[in-house]
XYZ file of C-alpha atoms in Angstrom:
704
model
C 156.362 70.895 133.729
C 158.319 74.221 134.041
C 156.329 77.217 134.441
C 157.735 78.912 131.461
C 156.811 76.141 129.487
C 153.200 75.764 130.592
C 152.932 79.473 129.509
C 154.080 78.793 126.101
C 151.805 75.843 125.963
C 148.759 78.108 127.123
C 149.747 80.863 124.915
C 149.906 77.996 121.893
C 146.733 76.895 122.774
C 145.167 80.193 122.895
C 146.759 81.308 119.826
C 145.386 78.558 118.171
C 141.785 78.630 119.472
C 141.969 82.418 118.336
C 142.930 81.365 114.936
C 140.190 78.379 114.796
C 137.563 80.983 116.281
C 138.783 83.869 113.249
C 138.809 81.030 110.623
C 134.943 79.917 111.332
C 133.044 79.658 107.912
C 131.528 82.949 107.329
C 127.586 82.811 107.162
C 124.821 84.194 104.922
C 121.011 83.622 105.863
C 119.933 84.622 102.473
C 118.096 81.903 100.679
C 118.399 79.900 103.776
C 122.265 78.840 103.266
C 123.381 81.503 101.144
C 123.188 79.666 97.569
C 120.101 78.149 97.214
C 121.560 74.780 96.587
C 119.843 71.708 98.551
C 121.234 68.992 96.723
C 121.119 66.343 99.575
C 117.566 66.446 100.273
C 115.139 63.810 99.573
C 112.066 65.841 99.810
C 109.052 64.839 97.744
C 108.223 67.010 94.509
C 104.626 66.694 94.743
C 102.296 68.706 97.495
C 99.034 70.201 97.262
C 96.461 72.119 99.668
C 93.389 73.037 97.464
C 90.219 74.793 98.880
C 87.014 72.790 98.046
C 84.460 75.707 98.242
C 82.357 77.499 96.388
C 84.942 79.198 94.134
C 86.423 76.304 93.153
C 86.405 76.276 89.068
C 84.107 79.153 89.338
C 82.937 80.955 86.037
C 81.264 84.054 85.391
C 79.717 85.845 82.341
C 77.602 88.754 81.290
C 75.480 86.345 79.283
C 71.960 85.082 80.873
C 72.830 81.418 80.990
C 71.555 78.053 80.134
C 73.169 74.892 81.743
C 75.201 74.299 78.079
C 77.061 77.818 79.084
C 78.884 76.751 82.134
C 81.849 75.388 80.519
C 82.278 78.347 78.129
C 82.180 80.560 80.634
C 85.335 82.151 81.622
C 86.789 80.858 84.946
C 86.662 83.838 87.571
C 90.530 84.505 88.286
C 91.272 85.362 92.109
C 87.891 86.359 93.059
C 87.436 89.073 90.149
C 83.957 88.592 88.199
C 85.391 89.531 84.827
C 82.094 90.150 83.007
C 78.666 92.458 84.058
C 75.707 93.822 82.350
C 75.178 97.618 83.226
C 71.942 99.770 83.256
C 72.165 103.502 84.074
C 72.160 106.051 85.047
C 68.716 106.658 86.367
C 67.785 109.829 88.015
C 67.197 109.897 91.742
C 65.899 112.965 93.940
C 68.068 112.121 96.803
C 70.608 108.894 96.147
C 70.477 108.129 100.076
C 67.271 108.673 100.810
C 66.262 106.636 97.740
C 68.391 103.859 97.681
C 65.696 101.434 98.802
C 63.326 102.660 95.950
C 62.620 100.482 93.134
C 63.663 102.351 89.834
C 62.748 99.431 87.659
C 59.695 97.518 89.234
C 61.016 94.282 90.581
C 64.626 94.993 90.982
C 65.322 92.043 93.016
C 64.541 89.900 90.177
C 66.342 91.518 87.623
C 67.693 89.100 85.235
C 68.456 90.773 81.925
C 70.689 89.626 78.859
C 72.701 91.958 77.032
C 70.532 94.571 74.776
C 67.291 94.026 77.005
C 65.630 97.344 77.663
C 64.349 98.415 81.261
C 63.272 102.032 82.429
C 63.887 103.093 78.862
C 67.679 102.039 79.213
C 69.440 98.944 77.386
C 71.628 96.767 79.465
C 75.110 96.954 77.947
C 78.186 94.777 78.683
C 81.086 95.869 80.389
C 84.540 93.710 80.765
C 85.839 94.806 84.094
C 89.800 95.206 84.873
C 91.473 92.289 86.320
C 94.807 91.728 88.033
C 97.752 91.858 85.248
C 100.885 90.485 86.277
C 102.458 92.057 83.355
C 101.570 95.589 84.680
C 104.184 96.707 86.586
C 103.477 98.683 89.792
C 99.585 98.953 89.677
C 98.402 101.756 91.821
C 94.771 101.483 91.977
C 92.178 98.543 92.636
C 90.625 97.066 89.943
C 87.791 99.045 89.721
C 84.487 98.486 87.933
C 83.899 101.914 86.233
C 79.921 102.716 85.587
C 80.701 106.373 84.777
C 83.189 108.303 83.055
C 85.041 111.161 85.598
C 83.758 113.815 82.611
C 79.877 112.378 82.836
C 79.484 112.266 86.408
C 76.290 113.315 88.030
C 75.011 113.413 91.309
C 71.961 111.495 92.540
C 71.965 108.847 89.882
C 71.661 105.243 90.214
C 73.227 102.344 88.093
C 72.672 98.519 88.006
C 74.940 95.769 87.728
C 74.593 91.968 87.426
C 76.814 89.235 86.512
C 75.993 85.243 86.207
C 78.601 83.202 88.468
C 78.452 79.085 87.901
C 79.700 77.220 91.344
C 79.941 73.759 90.112
C 80.180 72.961 94.394
C 78.162 75.935 95.737
C 78.131 76.901 99.443
C 79.298 79.661 101.309
C 81.824 82.685 100.193
C 82.744 85.384 101.657
C 82.403 89.359 99.373
C 84.639 92.212 100.169
C 83.635 95.396 98.083
C 84.665 99.349 97.994
C 81.988 101.309 96.530
C 82.255 105.017 95.395
C 78.803 105.865 97.314
C 75.731 103.793 98.459
C 75.723 100.305 97.213
C 73.089 97.391 97.965
C 73.695 93.672 96.954
C 71.253 90.932 96.019
C 72.448 87.178 95.429
C 70.044 85.075 93.943
C 67.142 87.607 94.538
C 67.989 87.834 98.426
C 69.427 91.062 99.657
C 72.970 90.687 101.675
C 74.078 94.322 101.797
C 73.174 97.833 102.157
C 75.016 100.682 102.700
C 74.498 104.411 101.840
C 77.845 105.967 102.215
C 80.955 105.825 100.325
C 83.235 103.185 101.622
C 86.744 103.370 100.043
C 88.944 102.479 102.748
C 91.977 101.571 100.351
C 91.413 102.457 96.858
C 94.944 102.350 95.941
C 97.302 99.429 97.067
C 99.761 102.063 98.077
C 97.619 102.773 101.126
C 98.166 98.805 102.408
C 101.859 100.275 103.375
C 100.013 103.320 105.442
C 97.318 101.125 107.321
C 100.550 98.793 108.292
C 102.728 101.533 109.431
C 100.056 103.122 111.395
C 99.076 99.488 112.897
C 95.250 100.398 112.043
C 92.498 98.581 110.279
C 89.793 100.379 108.079
C 87.854 97.670 106.464
C 85.862 97.714 103.426
C 82.400 96.213 103.110
C 81.793 92.475 104.141
C 78.983 90.399 103.073
C 78.676 86.424 102.543
C 77.145 84.991 99.595
C 75.465 81.607 99.771
C 75.989 80.220 95.984
C 73.781 77.320 95.198
C 75.652 74.473 92.987
C 75.278 75.742 89.155
C 74.264 79.402 88.084
C 73.875 82.255 90.473
C 72.949 85.673 89.936
C 74.801 88.540 91.715
C 73.056 92.052 91.425
C 74.323 95.411 92.560
C 72.807 98.822 92.862
C 75.220 101.593 92.962
C 74.521 105.111 93.487
C 76.709 108.490 93.022
C 77.294 110.800 95.914
C 74.143 113.217 96.649
C 76.833 116.116 96.005
C 79.041 117.392 93.046
C 81.979 115.925 95.355
C 82.974 112.176 94.810
C 82.647 112.302 90.733
C 82.639 108.261 90.347
C 80.374 105.805 90.033
C 81.657 102.338 90.520
C 83.104 99.453 92.885
C 85.662 96.721 93.504
C 84.661 93.623 94.756
C 86.139 90.441 95.036
C 84.787 86.965 96.237
C 86.752 84.678 98.317
C 86.221 81.112 100.035
C 86.437 81.807 103.982
C 89.202 80.435 106.107
C 86.818 77.697 106.918
C 86.833 76.162 103.681
C 87.427 72.373 103.263
C 91.115 71.464 101.959
C 92.004 68.417 100.019
C 95.976 68.343 101.044
C 98.745 65.955 100.358
C 102.272 65.784 101.838
C 101.590 69.177 104.108
C 103.409 67.499 107.152
C 102.616 70.293 109.328
C 101.834 73.776 109.125
C 102.177 76.292 111.931
C 100.436 79.989 112.053
C 103.149 83.217 112.700
C 102.548 86.079 114.820
C 102.948 88.022 111.624
C 104.030 88.344 107.752
C 107.521 88.725 106.398
C 109.246 88.335 103.247
C 112.386 86.921 104.909
C 113.494 83.268 104.381
C 113.754 80.630 107.313
C 117.142 79.380 108.470
C 117.803 75.848 109.839
C 119.744 75.623 112.775
C 120.020 71.948 114.040
C 116.455 70.874 115.103
C 115.093 74.318 115.066
C 114.158 76.907 112.433
C 114.675 80.780 112.805
C 112.631 83.081 110.974
C 111.240 87.138 111.255
C 107.683 88.387 111.846
C 106.425 91.631 111.142
C 106.997 94.021 112.714
C 110.029 93.179 115.043
C 109.860 89.468 115.895
C 112.781 86.812 115.785
C 110.646 83.577 115.963
C 111.701 79.866 116.815
C 109.903 76.899 115.562
C 110.722 73.290 116.086
C 111.579 71.968 112.658
C 110.113 68.729 113.556
C 106.520 69.360 115.138
C 106.012 73.030 114.132
C 105.497 73.996 117.696
C 106.533 77.571 118.100
C 109.035 77.544 120.925
C 109.917 81.064 121.446
C 109.740 84.752 119.998
C 111.795 88.064 120.892
C 110.995 91.401 119.839
C 113.741 93.731 118.476
C 112.924 97.274 118.379
C 114.233 100.586 119.746
C 112.321 100.411 122.916
C 114.260 96.663 123.590
C 117.371 98.150 122.832
C 116.850 100.838 125.944
C 119.823 100.499 128.349
C 118.989 100.342 132.087
C 120.240 103.852 132.621
C 117.627 105.089 130.041
C 114.894 103.280 131.534
C 115.726 104.354 134.729
C 116.128 108.183 133.429
C 112.260 107.845 132.135
C 109.982 106.556 134.535
C 107.215 106.694 132.007
C 108.515 103.638 130.583
C 107.676 101.306 133.480
C 104.336 102.912 134.178
C 103.288 103.132 130.917
C 105.011 100.666 128.310
C 106.006 97.853 130.354
C 102.513 96.960 130.974
C 101.189 97.343 127.514
C 104.548 94.995 126.334
C 103.580 92.487 129.000
C 99.906 92.344 127.404
C 101.470 91.899 123.882
C 103.426 88.914 124.691
C 101.018 86.913 125.841
C 98.084 88.133 123.386
C 97.374 86.023 120.402
C 94.574 87.326 119.085
C 95.940 89.328 115.650
C 93.634 92.390 115.914
C 94.138 92.852 119.346
C 97.923 92.439 119.182
C 97.789 95.380 116.478
C 95.875 97.560 118.353
C 98.228 96.715 121.669
C 101.376 97.626 119.004
C 99.426 100.922 118.078
C 99.379 102.150 121.683
C 102.693 101.266 122.810
C 104.225 103.347 119.362
C 102.039 105.949 120.407
C 103.055 106.005 124.165
C 106.516 106.066 123.133
C 106.216 108.937 120.830
C 104.419 111.035 123.442
C 107.125 109.937 126.119
C 110.303 110.423 123.506
C 109.328 111.894 120.319
C 113.083 112.398 119.172
C 113.968 108.774 120.034
C 110.637 106.631 118.647
C 109.168 108.663 115.817
C 109.695 106.455 112.858
C 112.044 108.634 110.294
C 110.880 106.327 106.944
C 112.219 106.998 103.750
C 108.780 107.761 101.647
C 109.588 105.318 98.773
C 109.864 102.686 101.774
C 107.017 103.975 103.533
C 105.231 103.589 100.283
C 105.916 99.883 99.612
C 105.971 98.796 103.498
C 103.090 96.739 102.594
C 105.280 94.123 100.603
C 108.984 94.770 102.165
C 108.175 95.592 106.017
C 110.759 96.048 108.812
C 111.766 92.127 108.607
C 113.179 91.765 105.274
C 116.415 90.667 106.448
C 116.724 87.045 106.941
C 118.510 86.253 110.060
C 121.759 84.670 110.238
C 123.756 81.981 112.449
C 127.032 80.331 113.439
C 125.463 77.251 114.933
C 125.490 78.511 118.056
C 124.017 81.719 118.394
C 121.191 83.675 116.064
C 121.396 86.994 114.978
C 118.878 89.438 113.870
C 118.836 92.798 112.245
C 115.446 94.392 112.185
C 115.053 96.836 109.759
C 114.092 99.566 112.600
C 117.732 99.833 113.020
C 118.081 97.403 115.841
C 120.704 94.463 115.739
C 120.191 91.525 118.361
C 121.942 87.995 119.358
C 120.470 85.244 121.042
C 121.352 81.747 122.179
C 119.226 79.057 120.312
C 116.712 78.711 123.430
C 116.187 82.390 122.985
C 118.244 83.965 125.911
C 119.385 87.355 124.379
C 123.095 87.833 124.533
C 122.976 91.459 123.618
C 121.014 94.115 121.828
C 122.089 97.231 119.727
C 120.320 100.026 118.108
C 122.173 101.987 115.352
C 121.845 105.724 114.991
C 121.030 105.306 110.954
C 119.682 107.469 108.466
C 115.867 107.127 107.360
C 114.532 103.714 107.377
C 114.805 101.770 103.954
C 114.699 98.508 102.766
C 116.226 96.219 105.324
C 118.901 93.789 104.319
C 119.720 90.591 105.612
C 123.063 90.282 107.771
C 126.138 88.329 107.213
C 129.094 86.943 109.611
C 132.427 86.925 108.778
C 135.572 87.012 110.902
C 133.554 87.402 114.194
C 132.091 90.846 112.547
C 128.149 91.122 111.793
C 127.507 93.009 108.958
C 124.623 95.080 108.537
C 122.821 97.721 106.307
C 120.716 100.368 106.522
C 122.153 103.820 105.094
C 125.418 102.510 104.819
C 127.329 99.396 105.806
C 128.119 98.886 109.504
C 130.082 96.321 111.268
C 129.194 95.186 114.327
C 131.389 92.786 117.115
C 129.268 89.694 117.013
C 130.438 88.846 120.405
C 129.026 92.257 122.334
C 127.145 93.947 119.504
C 129.370 97.210 119.783
C 129.819 98.983 116.415
C 133.308 98.702 114.966
C 133.132 100.561 111.708
C 130.818 102.075 109.222
C 131.484 102.160 105.433
C 129.449 104.836 103.753
C 130.700 104.099 100.197
C 128.415 101.078 100.046
C 125.279 103.212 99.950
C 123.026 101.005 98.013
C 122.094 97.438 98.907
C 118.668 95.513 98.449
C 117.900 92.316 99.766
C 120.848 90.993 101.577
C 124.878 91.116 102.428
C 126.843 88.401 101.685
C 129.722 86.572 103.511
C 132.753 84.559 101.451
C 136.264 83.697 101.458
C 138.167 84.849 98.777
C 141.907 84.577 98.596
C 142.308 83.010 102.192
C 140.426 86.185 103.403
C 136.870 86.327 104.802
C 134.889 89.277 103.372
C 131.612 90.726 102.824
C 129.604 91.597 99.320
C 127.188 93.982 98.537
C 124.222 93.646 96.238
C 126.042 95.264 93.720
C 129.245 93.055 94.240
C 131.404 95.427 96.298
C 133.697 93.445 98.641
C 134.394 94.745 102.337
C 137.222 93.627 104.743
C 135.448 92.709 108.016
C 137.937 93.602 110.401
C 137.518 97.522 109.553
C 135.291 97.969 107.024
C 137.777 98.834 104.132
C 136.304 98.448 100.505
C 138.581 96.155 98.708
C 137.045 96.116 95.356
C 134.028 97.656 93.478
C 132.734 96.303 89.959
C 132.875 99.040 87.332
C 128.923 98.711 87.290
C 128.551 99.102 90.952
C 127.618 102.783 90.728
C 124.821 102.745 88.646
C 121.939 101.159 90.878
C 120.691 97.775 90.952
C 119.925 97.600 87.199
C 116.669 95.707 87.283
C 118.407 92.874 89.862
C 117.001 93.032 93.447
C 118.955 90.357 94.764
C 122.654 89.621 95.875
C 125.145 87.651 93.978
C 125.887 84.081 94.207
C 129.069 82.986 95.614
C 130.081 79.855 94.844
C 133.863 78.806 95.619
C 135.771 81.760 94.350
C 133.424 82.906 92.191
C 130.561 85.551 92.263
C 127.878 85.286 89.708
C 125.452 88.262 89.650
C 122.723 89.164 86.945
C 122.860 92.413 85.441
C 119.808 94.587 83.434
C 117.481 92.522 84.790
C 117.704 88.973 83.118
C 119.836 90.346 80.059
C 123.418 89.919 81.451
C 125.442 87.953 83.424
C 128.434 89.023 85.270
C 130.857 86.585 86.660
C 133.935 87.404 89.119
C 136.645 85.077 89.782
C 138.641 85.934 93.045
C 140.895 83.248 92.447
C 144.159 85.541 92.264
C 143.335 87.683 94.924
C 145.432 88.370 97.919
C 145.362 90.455 100.804
C 146.965 93.404 99.341
C 145.847 93.224 95.613
C 142.364 92.589 94.537
C 142.170 92.397 90.734
C 139.738 89.827 90.048
C 139.214 88.433 86.533
C 135.753 89.722 85.125
C 133.607 87.737 82.497
C 130.629 89.145 81.019
C 128.100 88.358 78.426
C 124.568 88.925 77.426
C 121.710 86.583 76.946
C 120.501 86.219 73.118
C 116.821 87.354 73.584
C 114.673 89.134 71.129
C 113.801 92.533 71.364
C 110.004 91.620 71.302
C 110.427 90.363 74.570
C 111.309 93.533 76.596
C 108.326 95.402 74.786
C 104.670 95.393 75.950
C 101.766 95.084 73.679
C 101.760 98.867 73.112
C 105.455 98.821 72.016
C 106.663 100.760 75.149
C 109.702 99.108 77.013
C 109.508 96.157 79.494
C 112.151 95.927 82.093
C 112.327 92.071 82.739
C 113.633 92.825 86.450
C 114.385 89.944 88.897
C 113.745 89.991 92.550
C 115.874 86.784 93.043
C 119.351 85.755 92.835
C 120.476 83.459 90.045
C 120.775 79.863 90.799
C 124.195 78.328 89.506
C 124.386 74.453 89.124
C 126.558 72.465 87.056
C 127.852 74.742 84.369
C 124.410 76.383 83.894
C 123.050 79.860 85.066
C 119.289 79.835 85.814
C 117.711 83.157 86.295
C 113.586 84.059 86.671
C 112.177 87.518 85.887
C 109.254 88.812 87.975
C 106.723 88.092 85.294
C 107.461 84.368 85.495
C 110.072 83.499 83.050
C 112.864 81.558 83.063
C 116.044 82.108 81.701
C 118.792 79.378 80.951
C 122.445 80.089 79.977
C 125.904 78.229 79.512
C 128.164 79.765 81.560
C 131.358 78.054 79.593
C 129.957 78.837 76.177
C 128.082 81.982 77.364
C 125.169 81.093 75.119
C 121.569 81.212 75.922
C 120.223 77.607 76.296
C 116.444 78.504 76.353
C 113.871 80.919 77.660
C 110.078 80.498 78.641
C 107.171 81.590 80.040
C 106.753 79.193 83.158
C 102.682 80.198 83.158
C 102.565 78.608 86.645
C 99.764 76.621 86.173
C 97.343 79.490 84.462
C 97.415 80.790 88.051
C 99.323 84.290 87.748
C 100.992 85.621 90.623
C 99.731 89.136 91.813
C 101.274 92.153 90.410
C 100.460 95.260 91.877
C 102.394 98.549 94.072
C 102.794 96.030 97.067
C 103.091 92.611 95.078
C 105.460 91.175 92.910
C 104.462 87.864 90.951
C 107.859 86.096 91.109
C 109.995 87.601 94.017
C 111.491 84.132 95.247
C 114.764 83.204 94.082
C 115.043 79.649 91.815
C 115.941 76.911 94.322
C 117.921 73.504 93.573
C 115.948 70.951 95.582
C 117.901 67.730 95.048
C 118.572 67.585 91.618
C 115.355 69.373 90.459
C 114.475 73.106 90.287
C 111.765 75.162 92.396
C 109.849 78.200 91.137
C 107.377 79.624 92.768
C 105.014 82.627 92.215
C 103.372 84.759 95.128
C 99.975 82.846 94.848
C 100.989 79.512 96.076
C 101.975 78.021 92.928
C 105.258 76.164 92.444
C 106.800 74.540 89.586
C 109.172 71.698 89.877
C 111.360 71.526 86.660
C 113.892 69.572 85.430
C 117.599 70.783 85.578
C 119.770 70.671 82.125
C 119.461 72.128 78.899
C 115.767 70.815 78.238
C 112.551 72.606 79.615
C 110.865 70.119 81.513
C 107.889 70.411 84.216
C 108.108 67.522 86.412
C 105.239 68.524 89.031
C 102.960 71.427 89.348
C 102.237 72.029 93.327
C 99.625 74.550 94.628
C 98.540 75.508 98.196
C 95.872 78.086 98.194
C 95.211 78.825 102.146
C 92.648 80.960 102.167
C 92.450 84.144 104.689
C 89.840 87.058 106.033
C 90.653 90.424 104.035
C 89.639 93.520 105.350
C 89.826 94.796 102.010
C 89.247 93.418 98.183
C 92.364 91.701 98.043
C 92.666 87.882 96.760
C 91.529 85.715 99.777
C 94.713 83.182 98.820
C 97.645 83.500 101.172
C 100.586 85.559 100.027
C 103.120 82.281 99.231
C 105.987 83.027 98.691
C 108.506 85.447 98.630
C 110.639 83.785 100.133
C 112.613 80.588 98.419
C 111.972 76.986 100.029
C 114.597 75.638 102.440
C 115.212 71.936 102.211
C 116.140 69.547 105.101
C 116.814 65.789 105.101
C 113.426 64.753 103.751
C 111.233 67.914 103.693
C 110.758 71.498 102.461
C 109.966 74.511 104.491
C 108.072 77.052 102.827
C 107.031 80.546 104.348
C 104.014 81.946 103.511
C 102.266 85.402 104.421
C 100.537 83.681 107.666
C 101.937 79.996 108.049
C 105.082 78.010 107.860
C 104.552 74.823 105.787
C 106.584 71.560 106.227
C 106.640 69.593 103.281
C 107.040 66.184 103.502
C 105.439 62.648 103.818
C 103.842 61.628 106.474
């Protein structure tokens, strides 16, 4: 063969290979596959992991009980006793010194009824504040307040009693914060005593502070041994000895211990993960990749659940050899701590090591390693963290974007190909990365494009200035593109902004998830669940981006968006919509589902899911329903953040096919529900199973 011919053939093959590489399908890790559609799975529709401990079907009341009362007493939701009888205030000479003084004569045996008089005072009923899924962004723990701020007096004593019915009985963990001194009795037995104020949390915002600082300041703990039937929990609460902390109250929560027995079905395996995350697992071949706080990419065998490898992606790992050599203190002080961290399995010890590493790095190079966090992000770190971004893969490599501003690429066996730290602005909510046209798109304060092979930054697009949850990748008009949460379209090769919806400049509009891309169409919710926005790019070309836009409002009554007091209630949604067979499904953060016909633009139905009566948890760092709705086979799965998953029939009629529950119990440092947070990430499916990502565990749902 002539040399010139061989060269031409070689050039042709090279061009073909280059064309093949550039035409590789774009990839998004959001929802596991970018769409939330898993039609080919035969995963079971039913599963459970139910705690069979003292709190199962526990009920409580302020009324002194007899056996006939049990079935009528209200359930104790999320371990919060709802009704108390209180007595006080009683005057003490010194509330610290007098905490053991019996002010009523036989205090441990107190078993009052409402209206009874003790020490000249009447026992009065108090209905305690409960977790409320409709109270958006509650900042303060559900305190039981025994006095009003304007009525505070130092050196005062209060008593509070509640009657709890446990059908099964057994041990329970009790976690309590108290404004000053506190003693507790269970059935007349003293189980707790403290003479000082103990309010380490107080507000939900502090969850973020403790996590960012890698510190723990636990609340009070004691064990309650409940007998089967009625039990009496008695508290003695003191005010301060000085005119300083002007409260008298407590926040107390009951929970089953982690050692509780479980009734389980269709849980093929569960694997403990090294840290929490709100990101979604992705499946690549026989492996699952997922993120874990604060900077880990984790690889799990999908068949056995075995943790195969993990890798940290942070500013220290991203140092170049030259940068390490220039500062010997890295090797002397930090490397030994990192080596210990890699082999340490105890969670408390890992947290201590991370704190020591961060402190050491700041002392060595404050400019490089001091965390520069956006204030809003810092306050909500307890829900979003640094590992909100879901990894993405092209089938050969897996790419991780950590909210610390670090991107990295690994082969499937954990060998790092590259790691890059970007000089971003303040750390804010991270977004899942996307791959298109051999470019990795990541978002921090703007959209960045990195060379997928080398990690070298290629461009930055400052016009993409707002994004939550994920960047998406798609092919429109024979061109691969990136899409922002607001539907903006960016060219991968140079970061050029090709299209921006007219509504993109007004903010997220109550929709915190990215659009759904199916074929040449992009589907978005707007104004929470009130509005649907469809953009059809079928006619788009490389030169002209004038898509066809369709919009319509859901037909919803005004009362649906009003609180009980008449104030406005935003029906925001944290997840992306799901589009299937001509219908669009949206779920708001309060657990309502909305279904509309995309052709007729008519609302099909809307419904409060109720989620089996076990409402999701809402507060400053929790959203009751955050996971996007997911198609599993021919059915819809909707999850709250307290382990409840509903399986619904798709189509025009609301029909619940299964109610599933996982209620794994965790040790808590503060009076938060013992239930593992599960799930903020939607399920991902395989041939015959589902994978659910919880706060502590990864679950494989499948027949054994």
